[in-house]
XYZ file of C-alpha atoms in Angstrom:
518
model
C 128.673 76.705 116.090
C 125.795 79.532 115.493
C 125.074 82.152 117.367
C 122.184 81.608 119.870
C 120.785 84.723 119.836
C 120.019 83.814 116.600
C 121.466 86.140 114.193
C 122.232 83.541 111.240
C 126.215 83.366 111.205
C 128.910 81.260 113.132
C 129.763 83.216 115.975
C 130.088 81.522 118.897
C 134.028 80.095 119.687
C 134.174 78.490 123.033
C 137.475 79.112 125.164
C 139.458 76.406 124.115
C 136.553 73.283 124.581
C 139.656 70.949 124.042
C 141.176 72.050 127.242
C 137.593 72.674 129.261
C 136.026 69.343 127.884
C 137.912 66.525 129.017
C 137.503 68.267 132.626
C 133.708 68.868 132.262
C 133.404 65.160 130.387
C 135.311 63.340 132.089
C 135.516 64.048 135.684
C 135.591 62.563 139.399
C 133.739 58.888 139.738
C 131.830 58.614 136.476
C 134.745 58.444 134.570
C 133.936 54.612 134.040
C 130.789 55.281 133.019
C 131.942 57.384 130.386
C 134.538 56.000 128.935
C 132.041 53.001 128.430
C 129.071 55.013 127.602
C 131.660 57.132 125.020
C 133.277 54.543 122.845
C 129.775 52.447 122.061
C 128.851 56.370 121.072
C 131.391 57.212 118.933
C 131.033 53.666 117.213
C 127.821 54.251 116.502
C 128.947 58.181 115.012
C 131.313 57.066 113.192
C 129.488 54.086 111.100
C 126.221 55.248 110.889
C 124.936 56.210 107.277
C 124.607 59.484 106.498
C 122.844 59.910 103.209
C 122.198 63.154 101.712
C 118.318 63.227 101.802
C 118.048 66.192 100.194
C 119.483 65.373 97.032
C 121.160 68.037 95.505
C 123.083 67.410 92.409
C 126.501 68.402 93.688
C 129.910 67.298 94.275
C 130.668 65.711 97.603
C 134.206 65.896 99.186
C 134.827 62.944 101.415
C 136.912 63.362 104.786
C 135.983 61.672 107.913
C 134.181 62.855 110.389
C 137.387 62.961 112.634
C 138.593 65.381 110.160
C 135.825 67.477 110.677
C 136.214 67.128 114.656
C 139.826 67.811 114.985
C 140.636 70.185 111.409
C 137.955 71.819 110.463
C 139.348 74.442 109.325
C 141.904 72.905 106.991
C 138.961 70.647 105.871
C 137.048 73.916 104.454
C 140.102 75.411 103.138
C 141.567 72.118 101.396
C 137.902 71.888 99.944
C 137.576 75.035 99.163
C 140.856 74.914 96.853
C 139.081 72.497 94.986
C 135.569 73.448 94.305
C 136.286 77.190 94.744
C 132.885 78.959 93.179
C 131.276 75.461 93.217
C 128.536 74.477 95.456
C 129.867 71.402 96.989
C 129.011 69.413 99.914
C 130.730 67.990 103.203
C 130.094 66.000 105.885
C 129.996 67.582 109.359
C 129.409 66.111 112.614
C 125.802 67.252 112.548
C 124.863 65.655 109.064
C 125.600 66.947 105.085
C 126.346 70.302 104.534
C 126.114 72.454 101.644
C 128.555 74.956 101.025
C 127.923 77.968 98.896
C 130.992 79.921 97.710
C 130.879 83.758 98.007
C 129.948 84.304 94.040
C 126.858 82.816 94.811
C 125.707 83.932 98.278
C 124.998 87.208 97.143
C 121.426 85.337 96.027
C 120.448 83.602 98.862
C 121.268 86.568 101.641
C 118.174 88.484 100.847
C 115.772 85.944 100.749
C 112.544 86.082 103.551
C 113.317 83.818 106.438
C 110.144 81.175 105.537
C 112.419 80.497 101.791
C 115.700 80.309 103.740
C 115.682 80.243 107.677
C 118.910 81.164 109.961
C 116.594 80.800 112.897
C 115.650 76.969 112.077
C 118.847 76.097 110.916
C 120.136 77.450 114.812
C 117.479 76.455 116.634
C 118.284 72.654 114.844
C 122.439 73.274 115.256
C 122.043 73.937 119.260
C 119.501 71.392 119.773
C 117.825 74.345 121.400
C 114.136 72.117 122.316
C 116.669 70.596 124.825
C 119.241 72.780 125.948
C 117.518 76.427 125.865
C 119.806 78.386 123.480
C 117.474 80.969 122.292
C 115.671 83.731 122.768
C 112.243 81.707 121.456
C 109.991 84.487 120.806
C 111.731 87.120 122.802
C 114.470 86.920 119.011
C 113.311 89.753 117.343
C 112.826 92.006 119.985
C 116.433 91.147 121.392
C 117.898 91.742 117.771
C 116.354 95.280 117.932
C 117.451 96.454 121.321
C 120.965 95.606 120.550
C 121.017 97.194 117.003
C 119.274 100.476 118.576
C 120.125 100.925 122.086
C 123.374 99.603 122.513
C 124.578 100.102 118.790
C 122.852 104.068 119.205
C 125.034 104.647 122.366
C 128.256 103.284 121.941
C 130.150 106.392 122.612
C 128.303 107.020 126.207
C 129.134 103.753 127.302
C 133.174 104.034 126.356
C 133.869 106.441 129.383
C 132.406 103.531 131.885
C 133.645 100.974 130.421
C 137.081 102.468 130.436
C 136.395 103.199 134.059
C 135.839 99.443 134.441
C 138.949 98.412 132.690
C 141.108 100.144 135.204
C 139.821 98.666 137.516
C 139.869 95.520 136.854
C 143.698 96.357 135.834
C 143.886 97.207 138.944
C 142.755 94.414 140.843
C 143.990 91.501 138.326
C 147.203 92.606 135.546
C 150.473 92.200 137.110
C 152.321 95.771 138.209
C 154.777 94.990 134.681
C 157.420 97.362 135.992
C 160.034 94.572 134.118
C 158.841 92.278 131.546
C 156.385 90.331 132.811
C 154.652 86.846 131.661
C 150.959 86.915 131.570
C 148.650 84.219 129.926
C 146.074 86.985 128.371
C 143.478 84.751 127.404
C 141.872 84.046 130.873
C 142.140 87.558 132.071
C 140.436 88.724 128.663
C 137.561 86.371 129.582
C 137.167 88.117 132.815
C 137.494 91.735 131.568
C 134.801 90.649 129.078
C 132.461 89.404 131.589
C 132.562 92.250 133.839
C 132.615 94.896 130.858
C 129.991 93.476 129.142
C 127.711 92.931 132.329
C 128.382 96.577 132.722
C 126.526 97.257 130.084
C 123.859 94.143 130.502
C 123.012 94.032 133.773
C 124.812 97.268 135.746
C 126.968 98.044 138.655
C 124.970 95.993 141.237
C 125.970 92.526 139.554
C 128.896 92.981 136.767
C 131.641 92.657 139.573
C 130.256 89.578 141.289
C 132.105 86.647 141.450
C 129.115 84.282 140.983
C 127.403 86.130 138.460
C 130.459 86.212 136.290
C 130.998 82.172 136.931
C 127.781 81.911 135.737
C 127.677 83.748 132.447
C 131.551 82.202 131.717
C 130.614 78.752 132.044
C 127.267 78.547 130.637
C 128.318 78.504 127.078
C 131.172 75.984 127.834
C 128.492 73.692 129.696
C 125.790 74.422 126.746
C 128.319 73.072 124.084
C 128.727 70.284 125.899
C 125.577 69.276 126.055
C 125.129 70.091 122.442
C 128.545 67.858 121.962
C 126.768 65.153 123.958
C 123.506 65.149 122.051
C 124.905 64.871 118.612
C 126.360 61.934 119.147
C 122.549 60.371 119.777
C 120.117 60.185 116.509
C 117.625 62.458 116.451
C 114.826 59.881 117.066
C 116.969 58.718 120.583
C 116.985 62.273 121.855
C 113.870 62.721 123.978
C 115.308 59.658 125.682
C 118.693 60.666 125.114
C 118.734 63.862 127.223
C 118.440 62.168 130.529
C 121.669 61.175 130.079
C 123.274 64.490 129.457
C 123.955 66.175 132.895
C 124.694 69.158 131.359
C 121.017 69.886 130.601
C 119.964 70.212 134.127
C 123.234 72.135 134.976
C 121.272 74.698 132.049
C 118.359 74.916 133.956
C 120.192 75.271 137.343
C 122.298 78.435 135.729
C 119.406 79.859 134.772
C 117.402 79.512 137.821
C 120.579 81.100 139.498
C 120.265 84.092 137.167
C 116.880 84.879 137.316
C 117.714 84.983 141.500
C 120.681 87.227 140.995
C 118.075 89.746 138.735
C 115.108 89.267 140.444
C 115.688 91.906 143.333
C 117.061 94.258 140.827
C 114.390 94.467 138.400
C 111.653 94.243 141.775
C 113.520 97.492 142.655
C 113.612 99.251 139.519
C 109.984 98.999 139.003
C 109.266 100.271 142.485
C 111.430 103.178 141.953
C 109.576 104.071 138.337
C 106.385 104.813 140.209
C 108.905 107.930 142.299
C 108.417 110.993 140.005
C 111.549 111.698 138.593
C 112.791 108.596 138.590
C 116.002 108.083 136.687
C 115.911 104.830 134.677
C 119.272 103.196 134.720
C 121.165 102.546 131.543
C 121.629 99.016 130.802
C 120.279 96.396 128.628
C 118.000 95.396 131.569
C 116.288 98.323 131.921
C 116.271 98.286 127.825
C 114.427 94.678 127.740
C 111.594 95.824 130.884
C 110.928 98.558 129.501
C 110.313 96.672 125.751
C 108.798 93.228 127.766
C 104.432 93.339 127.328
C 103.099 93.985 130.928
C 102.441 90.719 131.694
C 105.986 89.956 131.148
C 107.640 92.451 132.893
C 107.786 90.108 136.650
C 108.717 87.334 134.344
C 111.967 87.060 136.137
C 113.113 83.284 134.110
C 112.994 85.516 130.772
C 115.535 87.838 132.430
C 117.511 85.436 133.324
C 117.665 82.732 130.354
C 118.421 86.275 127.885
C 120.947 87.564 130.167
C 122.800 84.169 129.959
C 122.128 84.007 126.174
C 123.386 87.273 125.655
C 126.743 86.457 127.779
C 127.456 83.138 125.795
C 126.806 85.028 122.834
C 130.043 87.720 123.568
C 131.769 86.605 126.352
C 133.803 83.900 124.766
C 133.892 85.666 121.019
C 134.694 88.977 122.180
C 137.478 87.918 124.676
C 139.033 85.390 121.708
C 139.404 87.947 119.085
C 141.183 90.507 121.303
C 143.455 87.955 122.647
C 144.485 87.428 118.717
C 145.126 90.636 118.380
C 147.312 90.479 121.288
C 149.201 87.789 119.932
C 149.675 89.309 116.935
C 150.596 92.769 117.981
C 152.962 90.431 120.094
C 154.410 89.139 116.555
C 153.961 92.176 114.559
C 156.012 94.609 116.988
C 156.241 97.922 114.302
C 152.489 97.764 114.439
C 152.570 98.926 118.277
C 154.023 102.396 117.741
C 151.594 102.804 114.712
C 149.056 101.646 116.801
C 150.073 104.046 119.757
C 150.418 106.836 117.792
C 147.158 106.990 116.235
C 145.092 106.369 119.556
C 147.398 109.158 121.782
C 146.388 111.296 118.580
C 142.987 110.526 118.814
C 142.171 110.142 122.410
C 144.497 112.611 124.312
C 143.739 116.114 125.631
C 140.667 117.006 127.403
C 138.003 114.471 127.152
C 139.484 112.607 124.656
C 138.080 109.083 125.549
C 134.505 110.838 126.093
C 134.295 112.391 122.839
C 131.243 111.089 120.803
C 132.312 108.993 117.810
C 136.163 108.646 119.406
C 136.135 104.674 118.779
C 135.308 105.426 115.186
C 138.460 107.396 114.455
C 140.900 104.788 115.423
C 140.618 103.975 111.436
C 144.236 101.530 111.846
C 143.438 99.896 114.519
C 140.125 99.175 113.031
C 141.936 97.677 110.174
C 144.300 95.658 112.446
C 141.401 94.188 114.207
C 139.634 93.258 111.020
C 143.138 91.480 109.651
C 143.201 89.335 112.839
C 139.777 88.381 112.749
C 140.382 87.433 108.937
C 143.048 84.949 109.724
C 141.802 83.900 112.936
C 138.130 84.271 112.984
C 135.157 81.851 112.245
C 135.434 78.233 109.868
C 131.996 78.737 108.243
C 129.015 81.129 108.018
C 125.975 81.787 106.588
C 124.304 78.500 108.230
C 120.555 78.294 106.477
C 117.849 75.824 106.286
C 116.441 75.868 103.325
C 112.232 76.148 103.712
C 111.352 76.190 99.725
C 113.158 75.085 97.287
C 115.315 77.457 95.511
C 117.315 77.909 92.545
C 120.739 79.233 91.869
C 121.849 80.672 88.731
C 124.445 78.435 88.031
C 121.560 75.640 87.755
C 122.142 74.380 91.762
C 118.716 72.888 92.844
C 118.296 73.372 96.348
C 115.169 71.465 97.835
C 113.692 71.880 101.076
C 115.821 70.595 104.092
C 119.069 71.827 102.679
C 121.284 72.619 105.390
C 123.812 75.775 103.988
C 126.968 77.183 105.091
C 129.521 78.987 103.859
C 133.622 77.920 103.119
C 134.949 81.391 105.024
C 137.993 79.741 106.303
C 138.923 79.378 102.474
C 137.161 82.926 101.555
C 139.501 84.202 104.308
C 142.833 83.352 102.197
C 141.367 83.515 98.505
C 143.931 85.229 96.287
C 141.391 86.821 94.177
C 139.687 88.843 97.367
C 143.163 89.421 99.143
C 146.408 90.062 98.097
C 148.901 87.946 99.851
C 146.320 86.555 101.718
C 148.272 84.657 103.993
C 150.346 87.488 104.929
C 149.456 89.255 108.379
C 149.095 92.588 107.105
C 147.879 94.714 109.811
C 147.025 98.077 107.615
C 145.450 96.334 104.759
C 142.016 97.501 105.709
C 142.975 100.539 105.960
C 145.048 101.150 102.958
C 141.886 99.919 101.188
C 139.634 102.453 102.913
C 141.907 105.133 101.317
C 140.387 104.246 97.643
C 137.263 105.781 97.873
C 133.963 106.747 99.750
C 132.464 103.350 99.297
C 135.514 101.477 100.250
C 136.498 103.562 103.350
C 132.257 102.057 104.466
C 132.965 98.536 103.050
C 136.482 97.565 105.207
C 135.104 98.416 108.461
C 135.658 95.861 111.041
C 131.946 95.846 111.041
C 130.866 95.817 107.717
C 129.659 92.892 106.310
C 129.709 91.527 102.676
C 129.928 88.301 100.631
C 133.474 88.084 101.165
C 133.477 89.319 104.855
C 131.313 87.098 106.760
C 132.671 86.783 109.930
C 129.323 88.911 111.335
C 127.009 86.615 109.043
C 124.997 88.486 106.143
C 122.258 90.451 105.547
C 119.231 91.192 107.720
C 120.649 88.722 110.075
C 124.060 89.780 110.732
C 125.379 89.953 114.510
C 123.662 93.074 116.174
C 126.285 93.426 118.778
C 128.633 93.636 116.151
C 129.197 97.655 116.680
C 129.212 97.087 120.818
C 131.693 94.439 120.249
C 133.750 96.279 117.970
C 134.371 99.682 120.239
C 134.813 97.123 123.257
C 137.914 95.428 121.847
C 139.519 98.958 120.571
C 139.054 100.502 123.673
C 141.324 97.817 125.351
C 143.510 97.718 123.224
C 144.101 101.192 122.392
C 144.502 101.366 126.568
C 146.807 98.728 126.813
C 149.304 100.044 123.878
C 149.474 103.238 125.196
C 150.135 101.839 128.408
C 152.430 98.828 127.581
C 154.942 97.304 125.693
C 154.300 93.564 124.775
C 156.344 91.079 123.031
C 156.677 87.096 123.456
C 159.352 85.657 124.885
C 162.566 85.136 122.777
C 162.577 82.340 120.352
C 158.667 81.891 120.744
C 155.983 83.195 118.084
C 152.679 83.322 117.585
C 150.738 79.784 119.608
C 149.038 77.851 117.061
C 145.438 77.939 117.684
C 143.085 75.128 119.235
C 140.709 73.891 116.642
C 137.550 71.609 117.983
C 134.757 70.716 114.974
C 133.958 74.203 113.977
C 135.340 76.105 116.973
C 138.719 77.902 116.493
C 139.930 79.560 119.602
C 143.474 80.930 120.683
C 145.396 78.894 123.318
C 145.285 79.562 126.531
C 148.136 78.746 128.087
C 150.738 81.105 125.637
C 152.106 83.720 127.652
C 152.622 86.854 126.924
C 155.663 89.074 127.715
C 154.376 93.355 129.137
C 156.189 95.849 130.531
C 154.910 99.565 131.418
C 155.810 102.305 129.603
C 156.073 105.823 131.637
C 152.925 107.867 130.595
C 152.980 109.972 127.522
């Protein structure tokens, strides 16, 4: 599933949709209705033709549909193994897809969005003219406030987001005095949603109870209704969406939102006319003070970005870190490496304040970056071809080519990693040790043909350098505060895989206790 604030790559991993759907689906009375409703559906899915209009001259490699519901990921790497630097094709739930191996991506990345669009290939994957996921023309403006105001100040936001953490370690992590159980998943969805609405909407809201409901569920509900929609042909949609419940449940969230801002942003631009006013430092002061006059008591646009931007990082952001609690879980010597670079680098006076502090934890980095390459997206790179183009291997790509790229299979290619199916938690950062270039190219945040997991080129995830000093600053504060381990006999839980959407489970437990203070 693409991101919806439109940044061209496959970010978005619901918590666990095969645990929230069948509640969300199929709940209370209607359950009749669809069951019924649900197996003429998937009848018609599951037979209808599905020819490749756009004719390119490629290998196809046939799997079911099912296969592509329930094993997506071993459907990209099992396809992968076989066309390898081919372009190939595959059938998805949402129609043909081309894949385009890494060797070749490197020539479509750079191309102007009217030759190859990541905004029309999203705006076409969320079904966005029904359900609202994105940022319309509000994109580009978005894009830039998160890749210079939140990416420019990373390291003034750390100290209150620590701050936040503790709190909310406080109020919701077990005391862990003896080894404890914990199921980490749902509490890193929470810490997400109040650290990142910290930073997007400020004090006043982040802690509320309804405003984080909200932003957590309207992802889950908008795949849903995305889900629900697919299942329909295109030309049954406009009559189609009545049926989907989920699509006024969008526009009720939204309407909630732009309630819950609406006072806020009334008082902030009461208080700019008070000479020396101080403007607060969040992401909604950032978008009034970018919004056109006319737009700035356009409370809906508030709202609808301040959702977008939540399903956008919420559900990611909270998935990768619980992976790399499971696998610091697994990996146990990587703890005390782990601990001993962040007391090195964040203790003594200020050490958490200090600009650039986030940057230094170089191992952790690399640990991050290992998790994310063994647990992170199926595909990236999703494109819609607007001219034809041609490849240098002879690949004819016509307008109405839908792209993506294999990264499940990138992740574990032999040729780009050795051992690749080895957890190796410093491999990043052993490779950073080669040279000036490479320490820049294995960042968790660097991006490049064979690192896709932020997409590519001008349209790669602009919360990627937020994202990536969120997750080390909780970790580096729970390994210096914690010991963790799984219970004995247990190992790392298998992940839940739904169509494209890999997410860790969520009902593993995890075992802490407190270490004494160093």
């Amino acid at each position: 599933m693409p991101s919806i604030v439109e940044d061209g790559h496959n970010r978005i991993n619901f918590t666990t949709v095969t645990d929230v759907l069948p509640n969300q689906v199929l709940e209370g009375s209607r359950l009749g209705y669809y069951v019924a409703i649900g197996v003429v559906l998937v009848c018609v899915w599951l037979f209808q033709p599905n020819k490749n209009k756009c004719g390119v001259a490629v290998p196809f490699y046939k799997a079911s549909r099912l296969k592509w519901v329930f094993s997506a990921d071993s459907l990209v790497r099992d396809s992968y193994s076989k066309f390898c630097d081919t372009v190939y094709q595959i059938k998805s739930t949402e129609g043909v897809r081309t894949i385009i191996p890494a060797t070749l991506v490197g020539e479509l990345k750079g191309l102007p969005e009217d030759t190859l669009s990541a905004k029309s290939a999203i705006r076409e994957a969320m079904l966005s003219d029904y359900t609202k996921l994105c940022a319309g023309e509000h994109s580009d403006m978005l894009s830039l406030l998160l890749k210079t105001k939140m990416a420019g100040q990373l390291s003034r936001m750390i100290p209150a987001l620590k701050k936040e953490f503790q709190h909310i370690i406080a109020e919701e992590f077990p005391e862990c005095q003896e080894w404890t159980p914990f199921k980490i998943q749902p509490f890193m969805i929470r810490t997400i949603a109040r650290l990142s609405g910290r930073v997007f909407v400020g004090p006043t809201l982040n802690r509320s109870e309804e405003w984080m409901d909200i932003n957590i569920n309207f992802a889950i509900t908008a795949f849903i209704a995305v889900l629900k929609l697919q299942f329909f042909p295109p030309w049954m949609r406009p009559v189609a969406q009545y049926l989907v419940s989920e699509l006024a449940t969008i526009e009720k969230d939204i309407a909630k939102a732009k309630a819950m801002v609406t006072p806020i942003i009334e008082e902030r631009l009461r208080d700019s006319e008070v000479p020396g006013y101080e403007k607060p430092d969040d992401f909604c002061q950032w978008m009034l003070d970018a919004l056109p006059e006319d737009q700035k008591r356009n409370y809906y646009i508030q709202g609808q970005i301040q959702l977008l931007l939540s399903a956008a990082s919420i559900h990611t952001t909270s998935n990768l870190i619980t992976d790399c609690v499971y696998d610091l879980a697994l990996h146990q010597d990587m703890q005390e490496i782990l601990r001993e670079e962040a007391y090195d680098v964040l203790s003594g006076d200020e050490g958490w304040e200090r600009k650039e502090t986030m940057t230094k934890l170089k191992k952790m980095d690399s640990f991050i970056k290992e998790s994310q390459r063994l647990s992170g997206n199926v595909t990236s790179f999703i494109r819609k071809v607007m001219k034809p183009v041609d490849l240098s291997d002879g690949t004819h790509l016509p307008a109405g080519t839908n792209l993506l790229t294999p990264l499940a299979g990138i992740a574990v290619d032999e040729r780009y990693y050795t051992d690749p199916e080895v957890f190796d938690g410093l491999r990043f950062w052993k490779l950073r040790q080669r040279s000036e270039e490479a320490a820049n190219r294995w960042q968790f945040t660097s991006i490049g043909d064979t690192s896709q997991n932020f997409g590519l080129g001008k349209n790669a995830c602009p919360g990627r350098f937020f994202a990536g000093s969120e997750i080390k600053m909780i970790l580096a504060y729970l390994i210096l505060n914690y010991d963790l381990k799984f219970k004995d006999g247990e190992t790392r839980p298998k992940p839940n895989m739904f169509m494209m959407q890999k997410s860790p489970n969520t009902n593993a437990e995890v075992l802490f206790k407190r270490r004494t203070p160093i």
